[in-house]
Amino acid sequence: MSSPSQNPKPDLDESINVTQAHGRVERETAAAAREKRLADNGHEPVSLWMIAACGIVLLIAGGVLGDAGTLFSYDSTFKEGYVRGKAPGGADEGPKPKTALAAYSGKGAKIYSLCSGCHGSTGKGDANYPSLAGSEWVNGDTQKLAMIILNGLQGPTSTGKTYGAGVMPAVGAALSADDLATLMTYIRNGFGNSSGDIVSPEMAQNALDVSAAREKAGQPITAEEIAAKHMIMLPGEPIAPETMVNPISLAPAQ
Amino acid sequence: MSFRTFIFSLSASFGVAWLAIVIVPYIKMRALEPIAMEEGDGTNAVFIPKRAGRIADGAEVYAANGCYQCHTQLVRPTYAGNDMFRPDWGGLQFDEVRGDTRRETNAFDFAGEDFAQIGISRIGPDLSNLGRRIEAIYAKGTEPGQWLFAHLYNPRWKPDRRNSTCPSFRFLFEENEIKGNSSDDALPFPVEEGMEIVPGPDARALVSYLLSLKKDQPVPASLNFGPPEAEAAPAAAPAAPAAAPAEVPAP
Amino acid sequence: MSSQTSPTTEQDAVLSAGIDRSLRHPVMFFLTSAAAWLAVSLILGIISSAKVHSPGFMDGCSWLTYGRTQAAHVNALVYGWGFQAAFGVIVWMLSRLSRQECRASGLILTAGHIWNFGISVGVLGILAGYGTGMSWMEFPAFTWPVMLLAYFAIVIWSFVQFKVRPAGHVYISQWYLMAAMIWFPWVFITANVLLHVMPGNPVMAAGINAWYKSSLIFLFFTPIALGTAFYLTPKVTGRPIHSYSLAKLGFWSLAVIMPWAGMQKLTGAPIPYFLPYVGATATVLFFIPAFTAAVNILRTATADPDVANHSPTLRFTMAGVVGLIVMAVAAVFLNIPGWTMQLSQFSMSGYGFEILALYAFFSFVMFGAIYFIVPRVTRREWLSRRLIKMHFFFSIYGIMIIAIAAIFGGLQQGIGQEAFDQPWQESAAERAVNYGWAITISWCFILFSNIFFFMHLTVMWLRLGRRSMHPTLLVSDHGHGDSPHGGEGHIDNCGPGTASATH
């Protein structure tokens, strides 16, 4: 054990005053001297309140752990069988329904960007491109317009005039039935046209079938062929323009 | 208790937990298998959310400036919170093209970052789809980048944000002399004659990162937790069972 | 061992005083630099808390932006104040309990300076814009090996002393302290290697960061404070621990339960689904080791209510243990999934709980230890009981405000956040502002209280404390007027030849 005194042989040192040395030791160790020994063996029993409190917490913890699902299932980062809940209060109803006319036209407007490069954003065209406003082939029976969109046109238009090189490419050749339906509805009801009816996806699908079944499938259509075969309405169940539909899916709204 | 017992018990009690909740999940999640998208379009596409922008640089600026202290980047499933019910946190509820695009955050969403800035608290809103929100709502019709630069420079600029407590990050911007024409991205804040405020490099990186925050892409079926499509056809209609069990229909 | 305590023998006193003397430089260094870092952290805390409700306050300067000052504040509090106070206490207490003088003072002091240098670079790095963005690990990545080496140099001697201790019973405080000394590097190395060195999934990295924070609180600061409280209380009161076997049970329950806690901060994140709920369960179960230890210590202390009233050490320690009870109740209350967990997850409750742990519990016990240790290593007594009282009461006021603001305010904030059909600004953001005011005010109280502490500690460090054989108690001895130095004639003026006062 070490001693605070620097002197290894206090008894032989004559200058040591024992009382002084003892006093110094007392002062220097005063703080340590008044400490109590640590004793560690209290044996009081654990109080019942403590056990009760810990018991309640154990129950709560058990409940929390119950939410954990299968423990140590490292492969699922979501709760098993999780399906999104509905917002409480029913605030989650989806987009507001619109009339079929508005919904179809709205979607068709986006697809019209395929056509606006030539026919213009107002559909009026210019010296080189025919106007869609008031055009005979746009209004009236629907099949002729569908054929032109899907196949392109060669030669003069309904007015007899030949524009530019006289060839319209088949810009809409890859359109789906839904897209074709909305595009046609948009053209027929915009730019000052007012056909007032809807081209349904069913009708558009029939148009796709007819177009594929043409003798000269893949080649642009001509005014003669239109006059001969396509001056009819596309077959299909008509949709009333005021029907309320989901503007995204076009399904009828409840 | 001897020291040996102590060390052994301590190591065992800590080690089991350490392995179970730190080491094993860490190793497992390092090697996440990409999930295949639906085979509907015929391709073998896998779900890899692509983020366009300066993710790494911007994430560094985001981290260094402590944005995670007030903003989170976690859209929680509905069993853990109400984040999915907000109209513009998990995506857009009324997107014009796709309808309801909202979805929960998944493990692939932080690709390109080393550390997912899930965030500490929400003094400000969640940022998982900030890029989408800015483009579709806040800056509709204008440059989203410019909107965000202006917000970072002075968050309390717009009247509806007068009470925002977002700090001003104007120290990320520079004041430069106008040389010839003013820059395209000069900010519309008052500054002395002949000078303009332009974003500094850190501001550009940060804005690029923030605008890339669009976590509402379509997800494969295993990550799509939407309620099943309401089948109009009565699935309960008893069609003739292929292999009829005991019952034999009366002739 | 005797079942009653007895006054220490002279031989013991001489040995203890010798140990204290050998430790004076490292311990005083740690305690004073810890106090200095506490001051830095409190100032940063006030600045950053002010920005929550007054964002125009000192804005525009990149060094003082909220994100950086908040990170710097927390890191200074943890690594500057918390760790260094812990080091001072560890080094002293384990020397005393191993009954060995410290022969590595130079090494420990040097390592302490290196630690300080490392965290100074770290805090400055955060403010200058080089923070890593990982909570409680924002120091630039190169600092962590430096900190780790300094840490080993500081604690290695305590393990050596333990090895060569005289044969006999090992006291509970030694188990607590040594456990903390082993847990910390394990946790620290894991987190830093997995987050800085090896690439992994970014979301799991965030989870490991959350586990790191929780482990620092429950597996470092808590055992250090508990070990300290279990030492100081019998030492000062002279009573044995109320139930020693309960104390051991508390220790092992802490060891078994708490390593599982932490990931509840990532509930709903795309990590393995069970991890956050296991974390929440473990945090709820923290109540058991915490409450049993707290009751144990309080029963030991209040067995002699006179001493408890008079001793500054004991008053701070008991306040700390009451803080532990509040922390334990908060741990249960804030982590119940489906009820409070989603409310507290991203609100001020998280910060408030951390401050409860770091200040209401850990810091108060450390203050108690400092009021006990400093007179022994400097051989001077505290100058003024008034300074001690000011320190105590204003800290209590401050921490009570934080506890209430954090727990209830955080839940209110969470309710506003979860109100998904309300606009964000009104329902969620503005609630935060009000509680921001509460936090700023409470940090101001705490800074005010600690100014008295800093002054007092500086005076002691300069060895200007009073030379006396009588401790500075909160109530004057013998009822003789208000003099903290006791009645007339009890002051001795040191030096050889002076007649020593009677006990």
mmCIF file of C-alpha atoms in Angstrom, chain B residues 48-149:
data_model
loop_
_atom_site.group_PDB
_atom_site.id
_atom_site.type_symbol
_atom_site.label_atom_id
_atom_site.label_comp_id
_atom_site.label_asym_id
_atom_site.label_seq_id
_atom_site.Cartn_x
_atom_site.Cartn_y
_atom_site.Cartn_z
ATOM 1 C CA ILE B 48 -35.026 0.284 -60.613
ATOM 2 C CA PRO B 49 -36.208 3.758 -59.736
ATOM 3 C CA LYS B 50 -34.187 6.097 -61.878
ATOM 4 C CA ARG B 51 -33.339 9.493 -60.525
ATOM 5 C CA ALA B 52 -32.191 12.205 -62.825
ATOM 6 C CA GLY B 53 -29.992 14.802 -61.240
ATOM 7 C CA ARG B 54 -26.895 15.300 -59.154
ATOM 8 C CA ILE B 55 -27.866 12.877 -56.441
ATOM 9 C CA ALA B 56 -24.530 12.365 -54.752
ATOM 10 C CA ASP B 57 -23.448 16.010 -54.701
ATOM 11 C CA GLY B 58 -26.837 17.266 -53.718
ATOM 12 C CA ALA B 59 -27.218 14.677 -50.987
ATOM 13 C CA GLU B 60 -23.939 15.890 -49.499
ATOM 14 C CA VAL B 61 -25.175 19.469 -49.392
ATOM 15 C CA TYR B 62 -28.482 18.255 -47.912
ATOM 16 C CA ALA B 63 -26.625 16.339 -45.202
ATOM 17 C CA ALA B 64 -24.075 19.028 -44.396
ATOM 18 C CA ASN B 65 -26.726 21.707 -43.961
ATOM 19 C CA GLY B 66 -28.840 19.599 -41.691
ATOM 20 C CA CYS B 67 -32.023 19.506 -43.745
ATOM 21 C CA TYR B 68 -32.746 16.132 -42.174
ATOM 22 C CA GLN B 69 -33.219 17.839 -38.816
ATOM 23 C CA CYS B 70 -36.564 19.265 -39.942
ATOM 24 C CA HIS B 71 -37.571 17.233 -42.991
ATOM 25 C CA THR B 72 -38.151 13.535 -43.471
ATOM 26 C CA GLN B 73 -38.074 11.372 -46.584
ATOM 27 C CA LEU B 74 -40.315 8.545 -45.539
ATOM 28 C CA VAL B 75 -43.855 7.848 -46.626
ATOM 29 C CA ARG B 76 -45.038 5.353 -44.042
ATOM 30 C CA PRO B 77 -47.530 2.574 -44.755
ATOM 31 C CA THR B 78 -50.956 3.183 -43.316
ATOM 32 C CA TYR B 79 -50.315 0.927 -40.319
ATOM 33 C CA ALA B 80 -47.518 3.239 -39.206
ATOM 34 C CA GLY B 81 -48.903 6.694 -39.878
ATOM 35 C CA ASN B 82 -51.160 8.865 -41.978
ATOM 36 C CA ASP B 83 -48.600 9.900 -44.571
ATOM 37 C CA MET B 84 -50.337 8.020 -47.385
ATOM 38 C CA PHE B 85 -53.549 9.942 -46.865
ATOM 39 C CA ARG B 86 -52.052 13.295 -47.672
ATOM 40 C CA PRO B 87 -52.816 14.321 -51.242
ATOM 41 C CA ASP B 88 -49.262 15.091 -52.222
ATOM 42 C CA TRP B 89 -46.773 13.263 -50.006
ATOM 43 C CA GLY B 90 -46.607 9.750 -51.415
ATOM 44 C CA GLY B 91 -47.240 11.014 -54.917
ATOM 45 C CA LEU B 92 -50.126 12.922 -56.411
ATOM 46 C CA GLN B 93 -53.673 11.972 -55.574
ATOM 47 C CA PHE B 94 -55.093 13.693 -58.636
ATOM 48 C CA ASP B 95 -52.431 13.344 -61.263
ATOM 49 C CA GLU B 96 -53.866 14.249 -64.649
ATOM 50 C CA VAL B 97 -52.482 11.266 -66.458
ATOM 51 C CA ARG B 98 -52.147 8.475 -63.915
ATOM 52 C CA GLY B 99 -54.756 9.345 -61.358
ATOM 53 C CA ASP B 100 -53.660 8.369 -57.868
ATOM 54 C CA THR B 101 -49.903 7.816 -57.979
ATOM 55 C CA ARG B 102 -49.247 7.717 -54.234
ATOM 56 C CA ARG B 103 -47.211 4.892 -52.797
ATOM 57 C CA GLU B 104 -45.135 3.957 -49.763
ATOM 58 C CA THR B 105 -41.371 4.302 -49.633
ATOM 59 C CA ASN B 106 -39.602 1.062 -50.480
ATOM 60 C CA ALA B 107 -36.055 -0.223 -50.109
ATOM 61 C CA PHE B 108 -35.033 0.705 -53.650
ATOM 62 C CA ASP B 109 -36.010 4.335 -53.366
ATOM 63 C CA PHE B 110 -32.702 5.680 -52.130
ATOM 64 C CA ALA B 111 -30.548 4.359 -54.931
ATOM 65 C CA GLY B 112 -27.611 6.625 -55.557
ATOM 66 C CA GLU B 113 -27.341 7.694 -51.947
ATOM 67 C CA ASP B 114 -25.147 6.149 -49.276
ATOM 68 C CA PHE B 115 -27.353 7.078 -46.376
ATOM 69 C CA ALA B 116 -31.113 7.398 -46.574
ATOM 70 C CA GLN B 117 -32.010 10.752 -45.073
ATOM 71 C CA ILE B 118 -35.094 9.380 -43.392
ATOM 72 C CA GLY B 119 -34.947 12.425 -41.140
ATOM 73 C CA ILE B 120 -35.267 13.207 -37.474
ATOM 74 C CA SER B 121 -38.337 15.349 -37.130
ATOM 75 C CA ARG B 122 -41.040 16.988 -39.189
ATOM 76 C CA ILE B 123 -40.933 20.638 -38.502
ATOM 77 C CA GLY B 124 -41.291 20.935 -42.243
ATOM 78 C CA PRO B 125 -43.183 18.547 -44.526
ATOM 79 C CA ASP B 126 -41.909 15.272 -45.881
ATOM 80 C CA LEU B 127 -39.790 15.613 -49.000
ATOM 81 C CA SER B 128 -40.069 12.194 -50.651
ATOM 82 C CA ASN B 129 -41.998 13.617 -53.587
ATOM 83 C CA LEU B 130 -40.886 17.214 -53.419
ATOM 84 C CA GLY B 131 -39.861 17.219 -57.066
ATOM 85 C CA ARG B 132 -43.292 16.018 -58.082
ATOM 86 C CA ARG B 133 -45.033 18.562 -55.838
ATOM 87 C CA ILE B 134 -43.055 21.473 -57.141
ATOM 88 C CA GLU B 135 -43.616 20.599 -60.768
ATOM 89 C CA ALA B 136 -47.264 19.814 -60.446
ATOM 90 C CA ILE B 137 -48.456 22.262 -57.837
ATOM 91 C CA TYR B 138 -46.138 24.925 -56.540
ATOM 92 C CA ALA B 139 -44.370 25.861 -59.754
ATOM 93 C CA LYS B 140 -47.016 24.723 -62.198
ATOM 94 C CA GLY B 141 -46.391 26.441 -65.462
ATOM 95 C CA THR B 142 -43.079 27.943 -64.400
ATOM 96 C CA GLU B 143 -39.543 26.707 -63.966
ATOM 97 C CA PRO B 144 -39.440 24.347 -60.962
ATOM 98 C CA GLY B 145 -35.760 25.045 -60.414
ATOM 99 C CA GLN B 146 -36.357 28.760 -60.148
ATOM 100 C CA TRP B 147 -39.161 28.259 -57.666
ATOM 101 C CA LEU B 148 -36.898 26.183 -55.491
ATOM 102 C CA PHE B 149 -33.988 28.601 -55.715
#
